N, C-alpha and C. Protein backbone atom coordinates (compact mmCIF):
# COMPACT_ATOMS: atom_id res chain seq x y z
N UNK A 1 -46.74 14.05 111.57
CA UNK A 1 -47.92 14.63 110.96
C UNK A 1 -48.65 13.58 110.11
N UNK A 2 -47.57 12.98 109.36
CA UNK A 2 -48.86 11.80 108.55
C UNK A 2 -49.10 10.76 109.56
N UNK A 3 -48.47 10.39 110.64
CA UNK A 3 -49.59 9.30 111.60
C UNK A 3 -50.71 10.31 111.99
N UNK A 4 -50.71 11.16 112.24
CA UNK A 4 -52.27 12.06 112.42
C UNK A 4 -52.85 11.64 111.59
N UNK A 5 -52.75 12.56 110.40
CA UNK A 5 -53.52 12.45 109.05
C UNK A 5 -53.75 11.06 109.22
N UNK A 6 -52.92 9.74 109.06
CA UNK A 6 -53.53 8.26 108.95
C UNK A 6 -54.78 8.22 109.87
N UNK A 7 -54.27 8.48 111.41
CA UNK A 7 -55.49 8.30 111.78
C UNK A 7 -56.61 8.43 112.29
N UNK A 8 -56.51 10.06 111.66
CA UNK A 8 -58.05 10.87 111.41
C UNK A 8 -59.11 9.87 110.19
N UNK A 9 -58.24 9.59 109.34
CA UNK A 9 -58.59 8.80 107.57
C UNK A 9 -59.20 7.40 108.42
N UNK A 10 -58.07 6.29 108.76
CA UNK A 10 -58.56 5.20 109.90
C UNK A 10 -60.02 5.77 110.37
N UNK A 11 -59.97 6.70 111.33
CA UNK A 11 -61.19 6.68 111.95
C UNK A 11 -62.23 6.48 111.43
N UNK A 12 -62.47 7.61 110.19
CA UNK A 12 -63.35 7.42 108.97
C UNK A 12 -63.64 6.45 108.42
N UNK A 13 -63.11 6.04 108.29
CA UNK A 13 -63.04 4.40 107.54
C UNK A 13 -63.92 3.34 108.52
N UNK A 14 -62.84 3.60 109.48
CA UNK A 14 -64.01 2.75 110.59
C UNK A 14 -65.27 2.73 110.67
N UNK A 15 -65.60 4.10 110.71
CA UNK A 15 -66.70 4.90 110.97
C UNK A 15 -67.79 4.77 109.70
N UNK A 16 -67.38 4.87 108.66
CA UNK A 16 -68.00 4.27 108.04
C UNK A 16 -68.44 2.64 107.84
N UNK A 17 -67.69 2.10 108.35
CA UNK A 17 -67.58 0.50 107.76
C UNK A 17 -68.91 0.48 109.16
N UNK A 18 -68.87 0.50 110.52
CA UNK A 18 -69.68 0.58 111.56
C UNK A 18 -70.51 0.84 110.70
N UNK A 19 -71.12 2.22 110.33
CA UNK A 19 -72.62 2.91 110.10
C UNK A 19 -72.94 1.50 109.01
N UNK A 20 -72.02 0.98 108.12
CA UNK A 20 -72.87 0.18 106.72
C UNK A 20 -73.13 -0.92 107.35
N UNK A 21 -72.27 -1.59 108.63
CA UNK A 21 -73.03 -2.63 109.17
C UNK A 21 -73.40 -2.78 110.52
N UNK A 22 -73.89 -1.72 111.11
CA UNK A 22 -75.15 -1.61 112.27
C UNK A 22 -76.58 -2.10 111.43
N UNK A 23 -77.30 -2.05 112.29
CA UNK A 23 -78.98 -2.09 111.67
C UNK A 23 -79.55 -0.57 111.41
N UNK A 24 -80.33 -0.83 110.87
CA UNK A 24 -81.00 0.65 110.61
C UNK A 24 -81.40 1.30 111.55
N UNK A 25 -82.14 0.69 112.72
CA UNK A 25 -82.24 1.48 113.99
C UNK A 25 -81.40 2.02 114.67
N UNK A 26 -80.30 1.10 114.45
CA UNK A 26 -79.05 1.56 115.30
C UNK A 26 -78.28 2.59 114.78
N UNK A 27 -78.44 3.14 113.21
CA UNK A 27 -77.16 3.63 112.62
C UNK A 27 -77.11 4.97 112.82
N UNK A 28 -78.14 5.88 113.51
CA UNK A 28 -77.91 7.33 114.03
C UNK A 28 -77.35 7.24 114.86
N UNK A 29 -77.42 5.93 116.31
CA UNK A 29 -76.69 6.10 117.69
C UNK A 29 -75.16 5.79 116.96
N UNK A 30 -74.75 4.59 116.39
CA UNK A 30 -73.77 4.31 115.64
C UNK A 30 -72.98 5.60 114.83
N UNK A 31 -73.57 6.30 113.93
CA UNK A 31 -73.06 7.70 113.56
C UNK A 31 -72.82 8.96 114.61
N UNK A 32 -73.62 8.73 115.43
CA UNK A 32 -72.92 10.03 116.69
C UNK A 32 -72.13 9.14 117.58
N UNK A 33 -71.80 8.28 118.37
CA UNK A 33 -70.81 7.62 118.81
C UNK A 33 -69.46 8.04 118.07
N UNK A 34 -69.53 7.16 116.73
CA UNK A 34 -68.45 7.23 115.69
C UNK A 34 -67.80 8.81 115.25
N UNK A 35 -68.68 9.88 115.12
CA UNK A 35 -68.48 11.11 115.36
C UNK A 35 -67.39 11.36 116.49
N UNK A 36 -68.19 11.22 117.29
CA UNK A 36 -67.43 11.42 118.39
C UNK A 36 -65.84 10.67 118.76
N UNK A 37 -65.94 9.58 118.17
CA UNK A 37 -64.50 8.74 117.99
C UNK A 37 -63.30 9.78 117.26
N UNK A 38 -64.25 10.46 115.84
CA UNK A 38 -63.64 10.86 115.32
C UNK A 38 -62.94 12.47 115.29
N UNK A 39 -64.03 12.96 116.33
CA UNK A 39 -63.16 14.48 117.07
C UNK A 39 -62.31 14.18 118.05
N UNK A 40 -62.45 12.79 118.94
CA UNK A 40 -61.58 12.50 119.62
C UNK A 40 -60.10 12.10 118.81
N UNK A 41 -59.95 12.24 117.76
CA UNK A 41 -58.75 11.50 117.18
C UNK A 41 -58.46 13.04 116.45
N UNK A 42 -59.30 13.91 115.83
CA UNK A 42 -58.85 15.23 115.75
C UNK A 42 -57.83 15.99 116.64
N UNK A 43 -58.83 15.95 117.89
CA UNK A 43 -58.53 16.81 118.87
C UNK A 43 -56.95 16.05 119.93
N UNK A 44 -57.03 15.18 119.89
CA UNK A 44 -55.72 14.58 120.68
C UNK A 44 -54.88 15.09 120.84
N UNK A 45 -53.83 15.38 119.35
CA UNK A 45 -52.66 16.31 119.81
C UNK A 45 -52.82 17.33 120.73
N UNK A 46 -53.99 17.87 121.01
CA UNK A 46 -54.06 18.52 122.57
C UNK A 46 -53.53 18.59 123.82
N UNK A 47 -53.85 17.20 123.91
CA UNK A 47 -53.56 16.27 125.12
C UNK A 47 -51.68 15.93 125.20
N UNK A 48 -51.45 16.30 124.34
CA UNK A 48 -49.56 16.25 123.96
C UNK A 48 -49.26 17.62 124.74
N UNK A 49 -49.90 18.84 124.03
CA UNK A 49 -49.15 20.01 124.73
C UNK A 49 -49.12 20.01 126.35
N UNK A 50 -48.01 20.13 126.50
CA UNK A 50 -47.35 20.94 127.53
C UNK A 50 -48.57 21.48 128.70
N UNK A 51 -49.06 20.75 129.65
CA UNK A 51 -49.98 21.97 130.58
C UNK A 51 -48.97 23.19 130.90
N UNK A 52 -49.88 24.43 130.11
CA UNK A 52 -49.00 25.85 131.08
C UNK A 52 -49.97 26.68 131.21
N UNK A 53 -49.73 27.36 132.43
CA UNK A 53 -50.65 27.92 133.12
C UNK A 53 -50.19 29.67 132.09
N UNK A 54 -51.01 30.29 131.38
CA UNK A 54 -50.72 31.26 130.66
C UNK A 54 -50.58 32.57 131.42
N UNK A 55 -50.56 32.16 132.44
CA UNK A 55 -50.37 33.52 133.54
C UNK A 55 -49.45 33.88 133.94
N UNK A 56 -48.18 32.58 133.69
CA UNK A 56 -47.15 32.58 134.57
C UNK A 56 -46.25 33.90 134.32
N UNK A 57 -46.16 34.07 132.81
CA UNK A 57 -45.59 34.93 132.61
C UNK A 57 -45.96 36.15 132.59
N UNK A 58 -46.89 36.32 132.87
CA UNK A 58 -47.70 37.98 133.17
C UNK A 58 -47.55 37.92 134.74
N UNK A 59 -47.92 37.23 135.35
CA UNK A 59 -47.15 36.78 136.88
C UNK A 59 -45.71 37.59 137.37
N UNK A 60 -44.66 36.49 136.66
CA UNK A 60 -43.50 37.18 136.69
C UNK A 60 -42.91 38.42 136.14
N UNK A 61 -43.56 38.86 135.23
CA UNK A 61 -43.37 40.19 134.79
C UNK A 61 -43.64 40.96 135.80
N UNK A 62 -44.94 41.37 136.30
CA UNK A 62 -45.93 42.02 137.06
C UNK A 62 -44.80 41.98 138.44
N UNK A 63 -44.51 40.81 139.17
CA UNK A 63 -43.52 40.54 140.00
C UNK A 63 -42.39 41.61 139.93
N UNK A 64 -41.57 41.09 139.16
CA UNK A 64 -40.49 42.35 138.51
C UNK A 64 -40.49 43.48 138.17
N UNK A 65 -41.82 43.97 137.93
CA UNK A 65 -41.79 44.99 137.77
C UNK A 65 -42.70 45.73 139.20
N UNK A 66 -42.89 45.12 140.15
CA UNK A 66 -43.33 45.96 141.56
C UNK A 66 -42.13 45.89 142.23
N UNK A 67 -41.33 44.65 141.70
CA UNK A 67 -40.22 44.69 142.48
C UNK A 67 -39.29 46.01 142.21
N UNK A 68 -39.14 46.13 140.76
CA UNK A 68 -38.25 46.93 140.15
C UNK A 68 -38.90 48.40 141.00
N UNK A 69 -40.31 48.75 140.71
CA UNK A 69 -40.77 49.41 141.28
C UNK A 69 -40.65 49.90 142.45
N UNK A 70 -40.80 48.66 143.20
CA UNK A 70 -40.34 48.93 145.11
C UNK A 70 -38.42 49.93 145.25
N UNK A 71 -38.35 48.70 144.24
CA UNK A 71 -36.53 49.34 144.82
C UNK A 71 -36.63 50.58 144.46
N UNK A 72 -37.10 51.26 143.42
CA UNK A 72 -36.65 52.48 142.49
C UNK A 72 -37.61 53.38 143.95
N UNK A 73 -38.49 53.26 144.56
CA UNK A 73 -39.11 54.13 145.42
C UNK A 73 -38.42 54.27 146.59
N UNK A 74 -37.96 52.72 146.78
CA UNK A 74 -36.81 52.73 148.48
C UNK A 74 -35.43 53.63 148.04
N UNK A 75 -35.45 53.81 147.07
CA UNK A 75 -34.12 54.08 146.84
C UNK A 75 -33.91 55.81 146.45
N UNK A 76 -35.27 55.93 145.98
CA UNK A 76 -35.94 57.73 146.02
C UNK A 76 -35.95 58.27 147.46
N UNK A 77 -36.70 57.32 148.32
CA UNK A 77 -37.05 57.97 149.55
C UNK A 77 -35.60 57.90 150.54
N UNK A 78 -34.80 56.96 150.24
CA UNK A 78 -32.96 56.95 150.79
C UNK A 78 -32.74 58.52 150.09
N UNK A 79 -32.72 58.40 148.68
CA UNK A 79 -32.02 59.78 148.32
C UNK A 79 -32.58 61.37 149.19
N UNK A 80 -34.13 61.27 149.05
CA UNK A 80 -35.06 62.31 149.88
C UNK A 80 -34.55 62.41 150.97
N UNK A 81 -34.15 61.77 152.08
CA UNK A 81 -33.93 61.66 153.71
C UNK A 81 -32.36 62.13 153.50
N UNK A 82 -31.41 61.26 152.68
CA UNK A 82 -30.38 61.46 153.02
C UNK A 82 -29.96 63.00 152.34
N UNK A 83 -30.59 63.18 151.41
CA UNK A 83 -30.52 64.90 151.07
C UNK A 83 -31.16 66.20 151.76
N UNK A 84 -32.06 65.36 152.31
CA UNK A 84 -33.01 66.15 153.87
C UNK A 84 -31.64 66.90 154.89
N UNK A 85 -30.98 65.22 155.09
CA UNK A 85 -29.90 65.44 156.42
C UNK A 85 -28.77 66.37 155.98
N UNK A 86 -28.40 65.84 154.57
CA UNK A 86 -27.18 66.95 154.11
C UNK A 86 -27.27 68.30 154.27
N UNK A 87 -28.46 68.53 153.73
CA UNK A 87 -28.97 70.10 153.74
C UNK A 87 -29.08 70.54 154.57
N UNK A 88 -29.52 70.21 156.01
CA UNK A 88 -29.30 70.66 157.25
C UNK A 88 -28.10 70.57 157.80
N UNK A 89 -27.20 69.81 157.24
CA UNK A 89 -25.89 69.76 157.95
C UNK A 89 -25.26 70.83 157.49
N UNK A 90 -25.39 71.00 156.16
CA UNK A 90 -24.68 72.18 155.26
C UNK A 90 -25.18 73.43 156.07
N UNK A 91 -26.12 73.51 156.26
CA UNK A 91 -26.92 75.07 157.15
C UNK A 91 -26.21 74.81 157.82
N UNK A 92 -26.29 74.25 158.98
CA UNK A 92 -24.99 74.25 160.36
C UNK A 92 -23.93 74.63 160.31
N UNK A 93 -23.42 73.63 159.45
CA UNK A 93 -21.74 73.59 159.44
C UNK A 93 -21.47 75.46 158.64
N UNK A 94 -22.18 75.59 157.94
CA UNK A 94 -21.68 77.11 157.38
C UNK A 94 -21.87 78.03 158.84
N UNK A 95 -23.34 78.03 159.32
CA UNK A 95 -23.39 79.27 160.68
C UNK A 95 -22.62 78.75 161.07
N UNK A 96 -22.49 77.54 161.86
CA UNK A 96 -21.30 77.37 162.72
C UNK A 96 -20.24 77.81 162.62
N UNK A 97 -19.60 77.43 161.45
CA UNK A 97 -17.86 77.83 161.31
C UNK A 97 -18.12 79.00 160.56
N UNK A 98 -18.81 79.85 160.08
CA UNK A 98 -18.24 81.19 158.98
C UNK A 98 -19.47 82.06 159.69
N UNK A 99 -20.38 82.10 160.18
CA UNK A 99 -21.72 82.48 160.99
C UNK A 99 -22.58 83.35 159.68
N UNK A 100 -22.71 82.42 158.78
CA UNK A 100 -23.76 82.48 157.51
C UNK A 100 -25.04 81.67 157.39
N UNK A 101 -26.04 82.66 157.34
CA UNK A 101 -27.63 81.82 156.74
C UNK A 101 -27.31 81.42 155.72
N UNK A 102 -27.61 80.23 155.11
CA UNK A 102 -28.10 80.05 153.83
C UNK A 102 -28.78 78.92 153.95
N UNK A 103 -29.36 78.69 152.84
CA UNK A 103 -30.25 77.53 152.41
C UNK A 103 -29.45 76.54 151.64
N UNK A 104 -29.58 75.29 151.61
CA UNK A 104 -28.90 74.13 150.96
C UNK A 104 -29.54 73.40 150.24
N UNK A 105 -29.42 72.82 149.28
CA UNK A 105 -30.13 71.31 148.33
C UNK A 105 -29.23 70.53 147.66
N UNK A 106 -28.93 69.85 148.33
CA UNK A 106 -27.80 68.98 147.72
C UNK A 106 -28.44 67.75 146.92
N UNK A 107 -27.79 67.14 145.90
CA UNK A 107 -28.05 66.47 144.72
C UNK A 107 -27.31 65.11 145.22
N UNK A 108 -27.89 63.89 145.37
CA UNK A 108 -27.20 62.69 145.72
C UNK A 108 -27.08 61.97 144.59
N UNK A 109 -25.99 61.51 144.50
CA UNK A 109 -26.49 60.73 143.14
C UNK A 109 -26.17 58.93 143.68
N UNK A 110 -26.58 57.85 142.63
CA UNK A 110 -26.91 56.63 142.50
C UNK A 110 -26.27 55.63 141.46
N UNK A 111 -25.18 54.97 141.22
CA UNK A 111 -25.70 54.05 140.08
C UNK A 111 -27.15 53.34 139.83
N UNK A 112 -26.00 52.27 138.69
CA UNK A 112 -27.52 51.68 138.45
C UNK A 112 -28.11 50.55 138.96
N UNK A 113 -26.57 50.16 140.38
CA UNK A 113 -27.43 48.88 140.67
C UNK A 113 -28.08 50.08 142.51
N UNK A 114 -28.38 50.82 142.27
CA UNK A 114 -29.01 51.50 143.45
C UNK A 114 -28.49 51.91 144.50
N UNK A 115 -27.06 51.92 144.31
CA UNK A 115 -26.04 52.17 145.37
C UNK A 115 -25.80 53.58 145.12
N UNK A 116 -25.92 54.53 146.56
CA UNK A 116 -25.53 55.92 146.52
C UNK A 116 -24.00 56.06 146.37
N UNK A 117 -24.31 57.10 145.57
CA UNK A 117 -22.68 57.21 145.30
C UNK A 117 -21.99 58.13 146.19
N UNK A 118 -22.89 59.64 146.13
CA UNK A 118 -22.40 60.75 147.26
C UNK A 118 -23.15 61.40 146.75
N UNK A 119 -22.82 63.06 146.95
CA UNK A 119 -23.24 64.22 146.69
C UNK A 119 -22.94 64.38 145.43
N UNK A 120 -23.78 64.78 144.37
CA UNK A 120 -23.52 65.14 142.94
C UNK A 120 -23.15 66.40 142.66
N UNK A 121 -24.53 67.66 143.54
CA UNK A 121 -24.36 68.89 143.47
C UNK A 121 -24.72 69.45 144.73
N UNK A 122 -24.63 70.58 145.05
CA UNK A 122 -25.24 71.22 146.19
C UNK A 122 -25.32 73.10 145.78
N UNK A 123 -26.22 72.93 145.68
CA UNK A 123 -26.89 74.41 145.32
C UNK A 123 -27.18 75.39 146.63
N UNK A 124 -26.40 76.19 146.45
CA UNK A 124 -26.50 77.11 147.65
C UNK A 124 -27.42 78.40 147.64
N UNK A 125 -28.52 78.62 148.49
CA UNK A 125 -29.29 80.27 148.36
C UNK A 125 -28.25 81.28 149.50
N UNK A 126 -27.61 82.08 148.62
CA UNK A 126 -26.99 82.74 149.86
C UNK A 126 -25.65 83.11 149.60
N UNK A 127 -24.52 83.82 150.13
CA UNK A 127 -23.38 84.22 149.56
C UNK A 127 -22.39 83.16 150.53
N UNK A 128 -21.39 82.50 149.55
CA UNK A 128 -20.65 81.63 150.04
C UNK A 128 -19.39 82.34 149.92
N UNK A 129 -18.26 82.92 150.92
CA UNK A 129 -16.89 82.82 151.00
C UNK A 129 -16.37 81.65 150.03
N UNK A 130 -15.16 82.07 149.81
CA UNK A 130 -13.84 80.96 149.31
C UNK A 130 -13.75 79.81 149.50
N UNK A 131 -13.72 80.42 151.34
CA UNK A 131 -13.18 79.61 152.50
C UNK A 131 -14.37 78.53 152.50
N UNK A 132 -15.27 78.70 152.54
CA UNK A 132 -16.23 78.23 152.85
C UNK A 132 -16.94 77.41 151.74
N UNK A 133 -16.93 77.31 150.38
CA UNK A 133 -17.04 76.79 149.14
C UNK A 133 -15.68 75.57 149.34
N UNK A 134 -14.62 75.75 149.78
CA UNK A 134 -13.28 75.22 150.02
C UNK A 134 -13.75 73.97 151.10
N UNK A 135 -14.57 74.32 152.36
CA UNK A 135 -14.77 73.49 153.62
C UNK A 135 -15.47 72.47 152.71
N UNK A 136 -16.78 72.88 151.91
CA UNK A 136 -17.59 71.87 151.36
C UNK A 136 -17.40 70.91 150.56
N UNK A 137 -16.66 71.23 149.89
CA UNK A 137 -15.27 70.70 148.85
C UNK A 137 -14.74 69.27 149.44
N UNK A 138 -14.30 69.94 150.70
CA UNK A 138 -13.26 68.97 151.28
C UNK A 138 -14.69 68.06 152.29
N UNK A 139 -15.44 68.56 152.82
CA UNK A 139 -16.28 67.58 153.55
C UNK A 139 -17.14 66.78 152.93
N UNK A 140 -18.09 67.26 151.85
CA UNK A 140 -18.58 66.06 150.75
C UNK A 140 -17.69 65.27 149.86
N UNK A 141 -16.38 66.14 149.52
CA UNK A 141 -15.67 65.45 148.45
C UNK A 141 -15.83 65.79 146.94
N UNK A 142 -16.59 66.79 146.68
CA UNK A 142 -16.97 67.59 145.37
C UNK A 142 -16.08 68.30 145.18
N UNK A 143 -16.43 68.67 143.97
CA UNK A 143 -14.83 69.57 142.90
C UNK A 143 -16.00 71.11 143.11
N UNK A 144 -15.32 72.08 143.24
CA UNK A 144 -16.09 73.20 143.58
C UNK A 144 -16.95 73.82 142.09
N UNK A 145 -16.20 73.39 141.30
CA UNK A 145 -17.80 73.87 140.15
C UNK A 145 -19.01 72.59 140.28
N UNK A 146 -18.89 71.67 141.40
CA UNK A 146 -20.01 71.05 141.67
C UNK A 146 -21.29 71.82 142.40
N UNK A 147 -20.50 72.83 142.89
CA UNK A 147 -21.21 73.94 144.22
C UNK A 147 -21.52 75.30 143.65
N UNK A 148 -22.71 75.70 143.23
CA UNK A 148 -23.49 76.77 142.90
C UNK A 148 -24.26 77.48 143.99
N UNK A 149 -23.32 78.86 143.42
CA UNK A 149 -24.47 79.82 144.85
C UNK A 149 -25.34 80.69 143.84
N UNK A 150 -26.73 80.93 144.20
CA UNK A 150 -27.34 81.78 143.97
C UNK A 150 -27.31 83.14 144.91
N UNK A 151 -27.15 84.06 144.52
CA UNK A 151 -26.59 84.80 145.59
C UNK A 151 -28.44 85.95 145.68
């Protein structure tokens, strides 16, 4: 910091000593020249910083966060489809083996690095047997107070 300060002061000095011995015609071109010497010796440490492009990091944010974005939607529309298929399988597999309508919505769940885990819940419209609360149990792998019937 004090070689700055020196030689902002230097410049001045210069700058003066120039203006007292130019000629009189000369000493306005001489004083804006010298001016100019002397914002150039202001302004320098400028020329030290670092070029950075101030975008970069609104860049990579923005990045990360469509990315973060993308996954969290691929990973909604996996849960949507693959809870689509359950629910129809669950309709089947009940008419099939017990010869019951019902309706299904099963609950998938996810950690947090986006990996399905399984079935969380499955909500049933419709009257479920024992037997049949028991099959679902054993084919998703749920504990049966995971499985709610609305009757």
């Amino acid at each position: 910091m004090t070689a700055y300060i020196s030689s902002i002061i230097a410049a001045a000095v210069l700058s003066g000593a120039a203006s007292l011995l130019s000629p009189e015609k000369w000493r306005k071109y001489v004083g804006m020249i010298t001016g100019v010497v002397i914002l150039c010796t202001i302004i320098s440490p400028l020329s030290e910083i670092k070029a950075t492009d101030i975008f970069d990091s609104l860049e990579s944010r923005i990045s990360t966060q469509e990315t973060a974005e993308g996954e969290e939607l691929r990973l909604d529309m996996i849960k949507n489809e693959l809870s689509s298929r359950i629910n129809s399988d669950i309709e089947e597999r009940i008419k099939r083996e017990f010869g019951t309508n019902i309706k299904a919505r099963a609950e998938i769940g996810a950690d947090s690095e986006g990996n399905i885990t399984g079935v969380n819940k499955i909500v049933i419209d419709g009257k479920l047997t024992e037997t049949a609360v028991n099959r679902l149990c054993e084919v998703y792998g749920i504990e049966k107070a995971s499985i709610k019937c609305n009757n």
